[in-house]
Coordinates of C-alpha atoms in Angstrom, one line a residue:
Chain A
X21 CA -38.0 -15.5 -14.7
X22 CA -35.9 -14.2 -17.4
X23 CA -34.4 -10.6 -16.8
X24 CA -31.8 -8.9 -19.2
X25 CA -28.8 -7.6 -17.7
X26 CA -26.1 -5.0 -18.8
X27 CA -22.9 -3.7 -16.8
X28 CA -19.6 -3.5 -18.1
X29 CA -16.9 -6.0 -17.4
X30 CA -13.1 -5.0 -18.2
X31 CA -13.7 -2.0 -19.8
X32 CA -16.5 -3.2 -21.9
X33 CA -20.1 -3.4 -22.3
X34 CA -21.9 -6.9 -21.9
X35 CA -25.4 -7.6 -21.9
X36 CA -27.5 -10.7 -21.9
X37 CA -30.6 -12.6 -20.7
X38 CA -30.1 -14.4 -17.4
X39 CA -32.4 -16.1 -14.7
X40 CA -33.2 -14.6 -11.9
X41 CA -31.1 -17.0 -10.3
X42 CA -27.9 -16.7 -12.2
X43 CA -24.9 -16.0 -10.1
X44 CA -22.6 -13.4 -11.1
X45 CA -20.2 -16.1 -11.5
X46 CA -22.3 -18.4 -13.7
X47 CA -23.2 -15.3 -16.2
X48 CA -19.2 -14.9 -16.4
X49 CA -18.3 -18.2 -17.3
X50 CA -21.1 -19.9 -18.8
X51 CA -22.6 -16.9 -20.4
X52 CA -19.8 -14.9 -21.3
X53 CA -17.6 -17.6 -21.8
X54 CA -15.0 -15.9 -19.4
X55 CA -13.5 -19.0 -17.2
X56 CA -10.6 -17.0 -15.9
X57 CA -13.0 -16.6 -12.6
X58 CA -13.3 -20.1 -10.5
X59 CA -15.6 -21.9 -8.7
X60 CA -14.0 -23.4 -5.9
X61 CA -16.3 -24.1 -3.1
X62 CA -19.3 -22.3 -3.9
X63 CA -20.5 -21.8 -0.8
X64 CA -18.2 -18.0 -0.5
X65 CA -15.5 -19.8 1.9
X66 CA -12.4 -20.1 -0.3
X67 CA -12.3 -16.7 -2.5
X68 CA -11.5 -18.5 -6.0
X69 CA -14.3 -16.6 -7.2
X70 CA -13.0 -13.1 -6.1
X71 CA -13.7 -10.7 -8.7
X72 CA -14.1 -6.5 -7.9
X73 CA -17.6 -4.7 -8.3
X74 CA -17.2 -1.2 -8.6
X75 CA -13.9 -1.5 -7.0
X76 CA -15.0 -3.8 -4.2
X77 CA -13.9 -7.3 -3.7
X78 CA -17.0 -9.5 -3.9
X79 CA -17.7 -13.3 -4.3
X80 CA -19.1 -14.1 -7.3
X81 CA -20.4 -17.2 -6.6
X82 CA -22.5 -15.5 -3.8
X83 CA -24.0 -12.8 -5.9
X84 CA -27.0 -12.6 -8.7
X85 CA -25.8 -11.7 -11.8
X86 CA -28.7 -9.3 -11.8
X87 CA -27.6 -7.7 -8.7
X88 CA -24.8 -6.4 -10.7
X89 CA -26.8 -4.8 -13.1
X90 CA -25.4 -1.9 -14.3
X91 CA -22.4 -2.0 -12.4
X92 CA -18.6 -2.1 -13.5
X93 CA -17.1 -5.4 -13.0
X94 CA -13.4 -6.5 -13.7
X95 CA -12.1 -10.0 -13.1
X96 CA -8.7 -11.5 -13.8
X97 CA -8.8 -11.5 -17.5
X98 CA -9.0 -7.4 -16.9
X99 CA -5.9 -7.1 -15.0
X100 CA -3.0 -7.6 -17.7
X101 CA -2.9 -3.8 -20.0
X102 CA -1.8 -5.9 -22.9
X103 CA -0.8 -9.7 -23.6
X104 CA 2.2 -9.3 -22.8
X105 CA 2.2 -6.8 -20.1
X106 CA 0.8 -8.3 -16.5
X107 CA -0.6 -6.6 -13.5
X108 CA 2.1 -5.8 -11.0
X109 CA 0.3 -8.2 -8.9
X110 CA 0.2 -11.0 -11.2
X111 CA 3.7 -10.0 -11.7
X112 CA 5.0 -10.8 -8.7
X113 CA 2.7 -14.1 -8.4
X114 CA 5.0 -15.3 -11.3
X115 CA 7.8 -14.1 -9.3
X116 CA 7.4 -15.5 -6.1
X117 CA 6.7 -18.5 -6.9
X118 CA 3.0 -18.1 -5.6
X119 CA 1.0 -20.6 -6.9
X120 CA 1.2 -24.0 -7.7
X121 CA -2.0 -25.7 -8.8
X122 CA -3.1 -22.0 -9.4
X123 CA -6.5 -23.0 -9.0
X124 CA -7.0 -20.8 -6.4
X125 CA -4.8 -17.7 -7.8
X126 CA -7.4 -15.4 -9.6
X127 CA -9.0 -15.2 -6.3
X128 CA -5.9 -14.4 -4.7
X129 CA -4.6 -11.7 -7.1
X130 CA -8.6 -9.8 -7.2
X131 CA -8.4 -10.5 -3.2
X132 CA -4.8 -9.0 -2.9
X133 CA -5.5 -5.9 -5.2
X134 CA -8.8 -5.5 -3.0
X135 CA -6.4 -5.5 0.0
X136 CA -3.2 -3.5 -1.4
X137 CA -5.8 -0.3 -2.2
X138 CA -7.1 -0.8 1.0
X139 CA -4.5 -0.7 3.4
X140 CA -3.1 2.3 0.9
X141 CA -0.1 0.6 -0.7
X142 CA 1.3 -0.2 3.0
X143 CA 1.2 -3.8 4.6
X144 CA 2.9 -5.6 6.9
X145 CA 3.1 -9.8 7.0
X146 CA 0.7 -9.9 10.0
X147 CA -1.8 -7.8 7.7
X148 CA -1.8 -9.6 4.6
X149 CA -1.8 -13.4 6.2
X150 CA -5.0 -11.7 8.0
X151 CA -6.5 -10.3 5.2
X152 CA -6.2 -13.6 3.2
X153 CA -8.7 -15.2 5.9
X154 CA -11.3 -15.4 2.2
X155 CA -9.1 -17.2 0.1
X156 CA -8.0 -20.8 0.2
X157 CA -5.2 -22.6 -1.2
X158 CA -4.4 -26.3 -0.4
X159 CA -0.9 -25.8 -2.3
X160 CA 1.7 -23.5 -1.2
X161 CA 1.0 -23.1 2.2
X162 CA 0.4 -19.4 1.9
X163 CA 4.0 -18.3 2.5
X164 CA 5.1 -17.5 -1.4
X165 CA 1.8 -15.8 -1.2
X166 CA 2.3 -13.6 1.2
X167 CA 5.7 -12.5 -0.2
X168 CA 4.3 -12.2 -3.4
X169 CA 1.4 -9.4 -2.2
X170 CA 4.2 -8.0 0.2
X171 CA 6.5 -7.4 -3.2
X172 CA 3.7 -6.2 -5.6
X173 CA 2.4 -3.3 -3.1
X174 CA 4.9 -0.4 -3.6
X175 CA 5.1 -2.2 -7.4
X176 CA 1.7 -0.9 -7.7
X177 CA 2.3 2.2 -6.2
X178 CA 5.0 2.4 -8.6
X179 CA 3.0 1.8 -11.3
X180 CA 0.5 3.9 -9.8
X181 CA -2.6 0.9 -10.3
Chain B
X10 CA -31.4 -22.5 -6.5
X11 CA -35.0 -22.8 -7.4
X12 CA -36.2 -19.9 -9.5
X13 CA -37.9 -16.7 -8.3
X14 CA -39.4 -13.4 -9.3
X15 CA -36.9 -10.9 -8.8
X16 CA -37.5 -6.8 -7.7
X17 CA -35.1 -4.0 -7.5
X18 CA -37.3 -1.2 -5.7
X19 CA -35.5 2.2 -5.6
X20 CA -37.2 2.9 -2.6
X21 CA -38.7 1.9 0.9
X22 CA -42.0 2.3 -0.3
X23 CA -41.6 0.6 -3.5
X24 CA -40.2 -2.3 -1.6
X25 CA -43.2 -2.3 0.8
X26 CA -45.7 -2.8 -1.8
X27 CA -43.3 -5.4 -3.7
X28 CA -43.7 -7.1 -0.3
X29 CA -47.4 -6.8 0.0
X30 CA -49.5 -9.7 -0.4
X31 CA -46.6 -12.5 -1.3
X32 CA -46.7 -15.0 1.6
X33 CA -43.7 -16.4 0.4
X34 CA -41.5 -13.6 -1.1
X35 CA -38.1 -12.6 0.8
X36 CA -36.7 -9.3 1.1
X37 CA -32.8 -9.5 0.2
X38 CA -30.3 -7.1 1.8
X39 CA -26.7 -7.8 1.0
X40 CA -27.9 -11.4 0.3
X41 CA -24.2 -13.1 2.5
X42 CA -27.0 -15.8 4.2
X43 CA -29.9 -15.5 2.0
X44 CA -28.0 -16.5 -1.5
X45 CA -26.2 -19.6 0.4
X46 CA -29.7 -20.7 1.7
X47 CA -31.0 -20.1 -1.9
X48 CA -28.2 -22.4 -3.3
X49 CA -29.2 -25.3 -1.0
X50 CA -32.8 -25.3 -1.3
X51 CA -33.2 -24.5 2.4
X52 CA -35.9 -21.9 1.2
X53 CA -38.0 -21.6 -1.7
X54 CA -39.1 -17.9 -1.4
X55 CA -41.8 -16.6 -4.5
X56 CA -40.2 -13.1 -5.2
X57 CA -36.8 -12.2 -3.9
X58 CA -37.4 -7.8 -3.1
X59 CA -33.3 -6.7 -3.4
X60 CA -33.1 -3.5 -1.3
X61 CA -29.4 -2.8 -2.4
X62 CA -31.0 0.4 -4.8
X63 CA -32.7 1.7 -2.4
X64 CA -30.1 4.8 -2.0
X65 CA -31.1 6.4 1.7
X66 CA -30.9 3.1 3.5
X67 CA -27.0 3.1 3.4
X68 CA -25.3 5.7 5.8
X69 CA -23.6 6.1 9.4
X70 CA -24.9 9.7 11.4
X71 CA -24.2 10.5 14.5
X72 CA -27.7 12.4 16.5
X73 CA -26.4 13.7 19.5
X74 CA -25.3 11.0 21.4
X75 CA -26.0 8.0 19.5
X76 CA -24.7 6.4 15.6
X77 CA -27.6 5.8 13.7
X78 CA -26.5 3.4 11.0
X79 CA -28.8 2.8 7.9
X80 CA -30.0 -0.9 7.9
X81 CA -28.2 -1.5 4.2
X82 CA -24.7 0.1 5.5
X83 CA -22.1 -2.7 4.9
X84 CA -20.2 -4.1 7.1
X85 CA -16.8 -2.7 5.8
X86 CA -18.4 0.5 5.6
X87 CA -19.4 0.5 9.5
X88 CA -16.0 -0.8 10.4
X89 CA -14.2 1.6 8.4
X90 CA -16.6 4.7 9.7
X91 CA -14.8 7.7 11.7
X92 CA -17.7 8.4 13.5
X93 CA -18.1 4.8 14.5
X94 CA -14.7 4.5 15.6
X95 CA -15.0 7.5 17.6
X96 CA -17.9 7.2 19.0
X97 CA -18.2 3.5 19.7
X98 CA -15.2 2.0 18.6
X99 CA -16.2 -1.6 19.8
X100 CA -18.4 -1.9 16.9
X101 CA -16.2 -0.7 14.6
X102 CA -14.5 -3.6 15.8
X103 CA -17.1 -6.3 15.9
X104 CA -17.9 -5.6 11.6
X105 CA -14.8 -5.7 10.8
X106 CA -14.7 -9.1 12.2
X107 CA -17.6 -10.7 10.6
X108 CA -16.7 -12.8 7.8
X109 CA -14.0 -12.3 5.3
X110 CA -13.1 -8.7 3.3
X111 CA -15.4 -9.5 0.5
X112 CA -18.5 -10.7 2.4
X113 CA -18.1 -7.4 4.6
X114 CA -18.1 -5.9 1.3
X115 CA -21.8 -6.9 1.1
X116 CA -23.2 -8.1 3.8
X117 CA -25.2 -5.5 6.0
X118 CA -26.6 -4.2 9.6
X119 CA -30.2 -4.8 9.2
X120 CA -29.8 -8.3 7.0
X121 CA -27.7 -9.4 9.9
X122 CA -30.2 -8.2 12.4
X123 CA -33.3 -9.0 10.6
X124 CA -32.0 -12.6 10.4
X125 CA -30.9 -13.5 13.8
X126 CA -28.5 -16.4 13.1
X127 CA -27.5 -18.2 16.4
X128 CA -24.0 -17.3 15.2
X129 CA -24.5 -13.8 14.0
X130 CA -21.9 -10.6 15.8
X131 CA -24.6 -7.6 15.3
X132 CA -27.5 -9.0 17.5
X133 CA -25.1 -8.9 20.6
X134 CA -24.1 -5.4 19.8
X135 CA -27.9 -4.6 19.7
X136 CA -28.4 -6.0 22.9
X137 CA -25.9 -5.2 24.8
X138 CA -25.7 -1.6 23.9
X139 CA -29.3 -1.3 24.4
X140 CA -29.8 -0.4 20.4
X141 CA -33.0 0.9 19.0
X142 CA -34.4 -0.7 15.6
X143 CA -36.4 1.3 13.3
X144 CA -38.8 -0.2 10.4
X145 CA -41.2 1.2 7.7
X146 CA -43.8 0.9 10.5
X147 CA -42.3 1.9 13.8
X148 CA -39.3 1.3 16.7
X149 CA -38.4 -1.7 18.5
X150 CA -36.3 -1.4 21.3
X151 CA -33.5 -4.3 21.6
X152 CA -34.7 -6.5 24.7
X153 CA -37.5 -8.9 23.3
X154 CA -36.8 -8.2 19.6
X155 CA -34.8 -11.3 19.0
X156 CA -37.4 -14.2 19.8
X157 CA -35.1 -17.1 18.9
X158 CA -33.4 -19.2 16.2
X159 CA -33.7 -17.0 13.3
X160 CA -36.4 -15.1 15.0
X161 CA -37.4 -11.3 15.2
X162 CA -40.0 -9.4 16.5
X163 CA -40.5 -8.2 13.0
X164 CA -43.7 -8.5 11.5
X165 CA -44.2 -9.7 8.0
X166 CA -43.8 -6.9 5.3
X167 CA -41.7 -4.8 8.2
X168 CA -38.0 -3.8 6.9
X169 CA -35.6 -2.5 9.4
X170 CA -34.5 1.6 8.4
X171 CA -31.7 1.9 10.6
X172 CA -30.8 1.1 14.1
X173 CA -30.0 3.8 16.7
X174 CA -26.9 3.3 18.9
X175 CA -26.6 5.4 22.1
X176 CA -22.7 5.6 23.0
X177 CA -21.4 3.5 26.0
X178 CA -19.3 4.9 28.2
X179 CA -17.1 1.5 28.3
X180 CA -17.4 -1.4 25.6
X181 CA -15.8 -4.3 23.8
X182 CA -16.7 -7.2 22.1
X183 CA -14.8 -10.6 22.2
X184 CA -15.3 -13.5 19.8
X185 CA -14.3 -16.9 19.9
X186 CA -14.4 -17.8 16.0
X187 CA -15.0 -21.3 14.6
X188 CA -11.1 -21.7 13.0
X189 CA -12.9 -22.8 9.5
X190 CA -16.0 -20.6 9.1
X191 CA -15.3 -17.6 11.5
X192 CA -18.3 -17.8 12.7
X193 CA -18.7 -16.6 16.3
X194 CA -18.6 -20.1 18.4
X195 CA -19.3 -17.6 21.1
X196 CA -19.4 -13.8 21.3
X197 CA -19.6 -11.5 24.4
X198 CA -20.6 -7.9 24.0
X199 CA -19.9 -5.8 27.3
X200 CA -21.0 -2.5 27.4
X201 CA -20.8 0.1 30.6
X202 CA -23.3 3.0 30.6
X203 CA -23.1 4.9 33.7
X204 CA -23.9 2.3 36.0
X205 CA -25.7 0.1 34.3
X206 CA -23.8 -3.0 32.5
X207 CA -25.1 -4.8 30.3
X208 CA -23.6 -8.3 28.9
X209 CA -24.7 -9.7 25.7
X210 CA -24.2 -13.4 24.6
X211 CA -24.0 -15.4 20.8
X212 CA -23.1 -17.9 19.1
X213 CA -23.8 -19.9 22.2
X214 CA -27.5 -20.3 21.9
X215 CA -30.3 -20.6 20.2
X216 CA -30.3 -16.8 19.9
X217 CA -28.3 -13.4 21.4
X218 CA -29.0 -13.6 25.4
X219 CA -28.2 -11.1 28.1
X220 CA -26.3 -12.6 31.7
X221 CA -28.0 -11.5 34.1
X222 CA -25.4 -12.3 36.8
X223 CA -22.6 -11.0 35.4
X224 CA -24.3 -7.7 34.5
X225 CA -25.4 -7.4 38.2
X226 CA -21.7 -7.9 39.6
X227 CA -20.5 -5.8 36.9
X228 CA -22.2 -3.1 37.6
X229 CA -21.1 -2.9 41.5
X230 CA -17.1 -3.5 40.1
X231 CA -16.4 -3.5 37.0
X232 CA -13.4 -6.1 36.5
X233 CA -13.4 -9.4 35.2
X234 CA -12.2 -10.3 38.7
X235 CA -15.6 -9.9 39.0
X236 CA -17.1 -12.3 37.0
X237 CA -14.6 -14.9 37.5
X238 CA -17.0 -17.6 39.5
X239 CA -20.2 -16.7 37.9
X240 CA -20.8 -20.4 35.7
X241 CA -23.4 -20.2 32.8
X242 CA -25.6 -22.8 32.3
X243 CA -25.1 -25.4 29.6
X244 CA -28.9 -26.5 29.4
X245 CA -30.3 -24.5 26.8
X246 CA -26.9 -24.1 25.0
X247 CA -26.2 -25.2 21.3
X248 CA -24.3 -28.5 21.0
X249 CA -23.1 -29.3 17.3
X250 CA -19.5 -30.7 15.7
X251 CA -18.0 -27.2 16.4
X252 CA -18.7 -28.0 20.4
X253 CA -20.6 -29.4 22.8
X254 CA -23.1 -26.7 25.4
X255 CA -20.9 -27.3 28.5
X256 CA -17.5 -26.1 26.2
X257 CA -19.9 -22.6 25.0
X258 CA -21.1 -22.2 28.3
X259 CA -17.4 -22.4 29.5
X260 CA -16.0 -19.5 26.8
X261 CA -18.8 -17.6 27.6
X262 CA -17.2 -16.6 31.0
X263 CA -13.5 -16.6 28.9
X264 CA -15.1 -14.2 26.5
X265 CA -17.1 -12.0 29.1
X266 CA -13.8 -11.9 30.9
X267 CA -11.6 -10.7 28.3
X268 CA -14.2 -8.5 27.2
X269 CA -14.3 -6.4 30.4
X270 CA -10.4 -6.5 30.4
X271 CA -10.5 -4.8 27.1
X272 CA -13.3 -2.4 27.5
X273 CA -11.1 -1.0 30.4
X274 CA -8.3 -0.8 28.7

């Protein structure tokens, strides 16, 4: 069954003709050509495939592309204002030292945003290493991780994103 | 995934008819088991009816003494809900431990209900706070609605509404999570209503299953001192690489235990 979709991803209107069994993640990539989203497990254990729909952290791997009809999407390639501008939280990735392979790290960063909003700009270690229970990484052992999400919260208060 | 008809239905009644006549078509709620399933082959459903449009099924009121939570309510929204938290604040608790942030972020009441996973948190909240389901078609109370390994008293075509919560004088819920997939390896749902106790089990068998033993010696004292000999059986337990019967059957009093301890805390 083909079905045409339309929702807007970072700011801007996409459309296209999917399957009815087209994950979110697969119209991203494949159709859209936008690979910044992973696929790490697919089977929504290990978060590579974070991305926010209408401000909600979702895995994209474990949602229909036509389930997000119409909605506003915004993956890691959204993040950054300008080239060479990133998003507090990518910011202080790069700054702590968080990632290593980086397969993991959209995930992370559209996982950490998610949970920075949440938690209203305030978390403690306990918090974040809890909230990370959707997102794997088989490099760093979490720890620059957690510092990094720990450093970018009252950045993006500061920066007021 | 094998291919399907797909149908967004803005409403109850639009999704009834969708339903109507398609032997092998599957109603979707927030789609956290359903889409996995669909990815492995496990199911090869015709027409998959998506009730995420459907606008009034989403919502947490209280009537009088009871939450009535809409069946497509996520699970972030139930455990981040004042009146849940106030009224029962044990099930604020139990969704906010299902899964990860972004499957609570989809993943709803009635899908987890209507699907009665072995492993699944809501069922023992149905059960053990003596829940009421609504449908399209009428009410099912909470004993005898799960039949069994993803098993429900729901009839072909019937969607669950909402489901009706009466508040507990007492409650908590405790869950032993598989470390990987924090699933619940066993779950105990206590709940104290006047006198009447009422301890709910999952994750440990086939389906959520009430202990009648403990609720009985609960219900004259209403410690964990007071469960502390009662020994579930292993027989009908689930045995798998996560753990064998006799290991659930031994959390089940660890969990019923610390459950009471927290309910009167």
């Amino acid at each position: 069954m083909t079905i045409s979709v339309a929702m807007t991803v970072n700011g801007k209107p996409v459309s296209g003709k999917v399957e009815a069994r087209t994950l979110l993640v697969q119209f991203l990539r494949e159709h859209l050509g936008m690979t910044g989203t992973h696929v790490g497990c697919d089977t929504s254990q290990c978060g590579a495939c974070v991305v926010h729909v209408d401000g909600k952290s979702v895995k994209s791997c474990t949602m229909l592309a036509v389930q997000a009809d119409g909605a506003n999407v915004t993956t890691i390639e959204g993040l950054a204002s300008s080239p060479d501008k990133l998003h507090p939280m990518q910011e202080a990735f790069r700054d702590n030292h968080a990632l290593q392979c980086g397969f993991c790290t959209p995930g992370m960063v559209m996982s950490a945003i998610d949970m920075v909003k949440r938690h209203n700009y305030q978390l403690d270690e306990a918090t974040v290493r809890h909230e990370l229970e959707g997102n794997l990484c088989r490099c760093t052992g979490y720890h620059n991780i957690v510092k990094a999400i720990l450093a970018a919260a009252p950045a993006m208060k500061a920066a007021g994103v | 995934m094998y291919d399907f008809a797909y149908h967004r239905p803005k409403s109850l009644a639009d999704a009834v008819s969708a339903l109507k006549g398609k032997d092998e078509a599957r109603p979707m709620a927030g789609g956290m088991t359903l889409i996995p399933t669909l990815k492995q082959r496990l199911a090869k459903p015709s027409d998959v009816i998506d009730l995420g449009a459907i606008k009034d099924l989403a919502g947490v009121k209280v009537e009088g003494s009871n939450v009535v939570i809409g069946a497509m309510t996520r699970h972030f929204d139930v455990a981040s809900s004042a009146d849940v938290k106030r009224m029962i604040p044990a099930l604020a608790e139990l969704a906010g431990m299902i899964g990860d942030p972004a499957v609570r972020n989809r993943g709803t009441i009635g899908g987890s209900i209507a699907n009665s996973d072995p492993a699944a948190d809501y069922p023992a909240a149905v059960v053990a706070l003596n829940a009421t389901i609504t449908t399209n078609t009428g009410k099912h109370a909470a004993d005898g609605f799960f039949k069994g390994l993803f098993e429900t008293a729901l009839k072909d075509g019937e969607l669950i509404t909402s489901v009706s919560f009466p508040k507990p004088d007492k409650a908590a819920y405790m869950k032993f999570r598989n470390p990987a997939s924090r699933y619940a390896m066993v779950g105990v749902f206590v709940a104290k209503t006047g006198n009447t106790v009422r301890v709910a089990v999952t994750g440990a068998g086939p389906s959520v299953f009430r202990v009648k033993a403990m609720e009985d010696a609960l219900s004259k004292n209403f410690t964990s001192a007071a469960i502390k000999d009662i020994k579930v059986p292993a027989d009908d337990l689930n045995s798998d690489i996560h753990g064998s019967a006799e290991y659930r059957a031994h959390l089940v009093g660890v969990m019923a235990r610390r459950a009471v301890d927290a309910a009167n805390k």
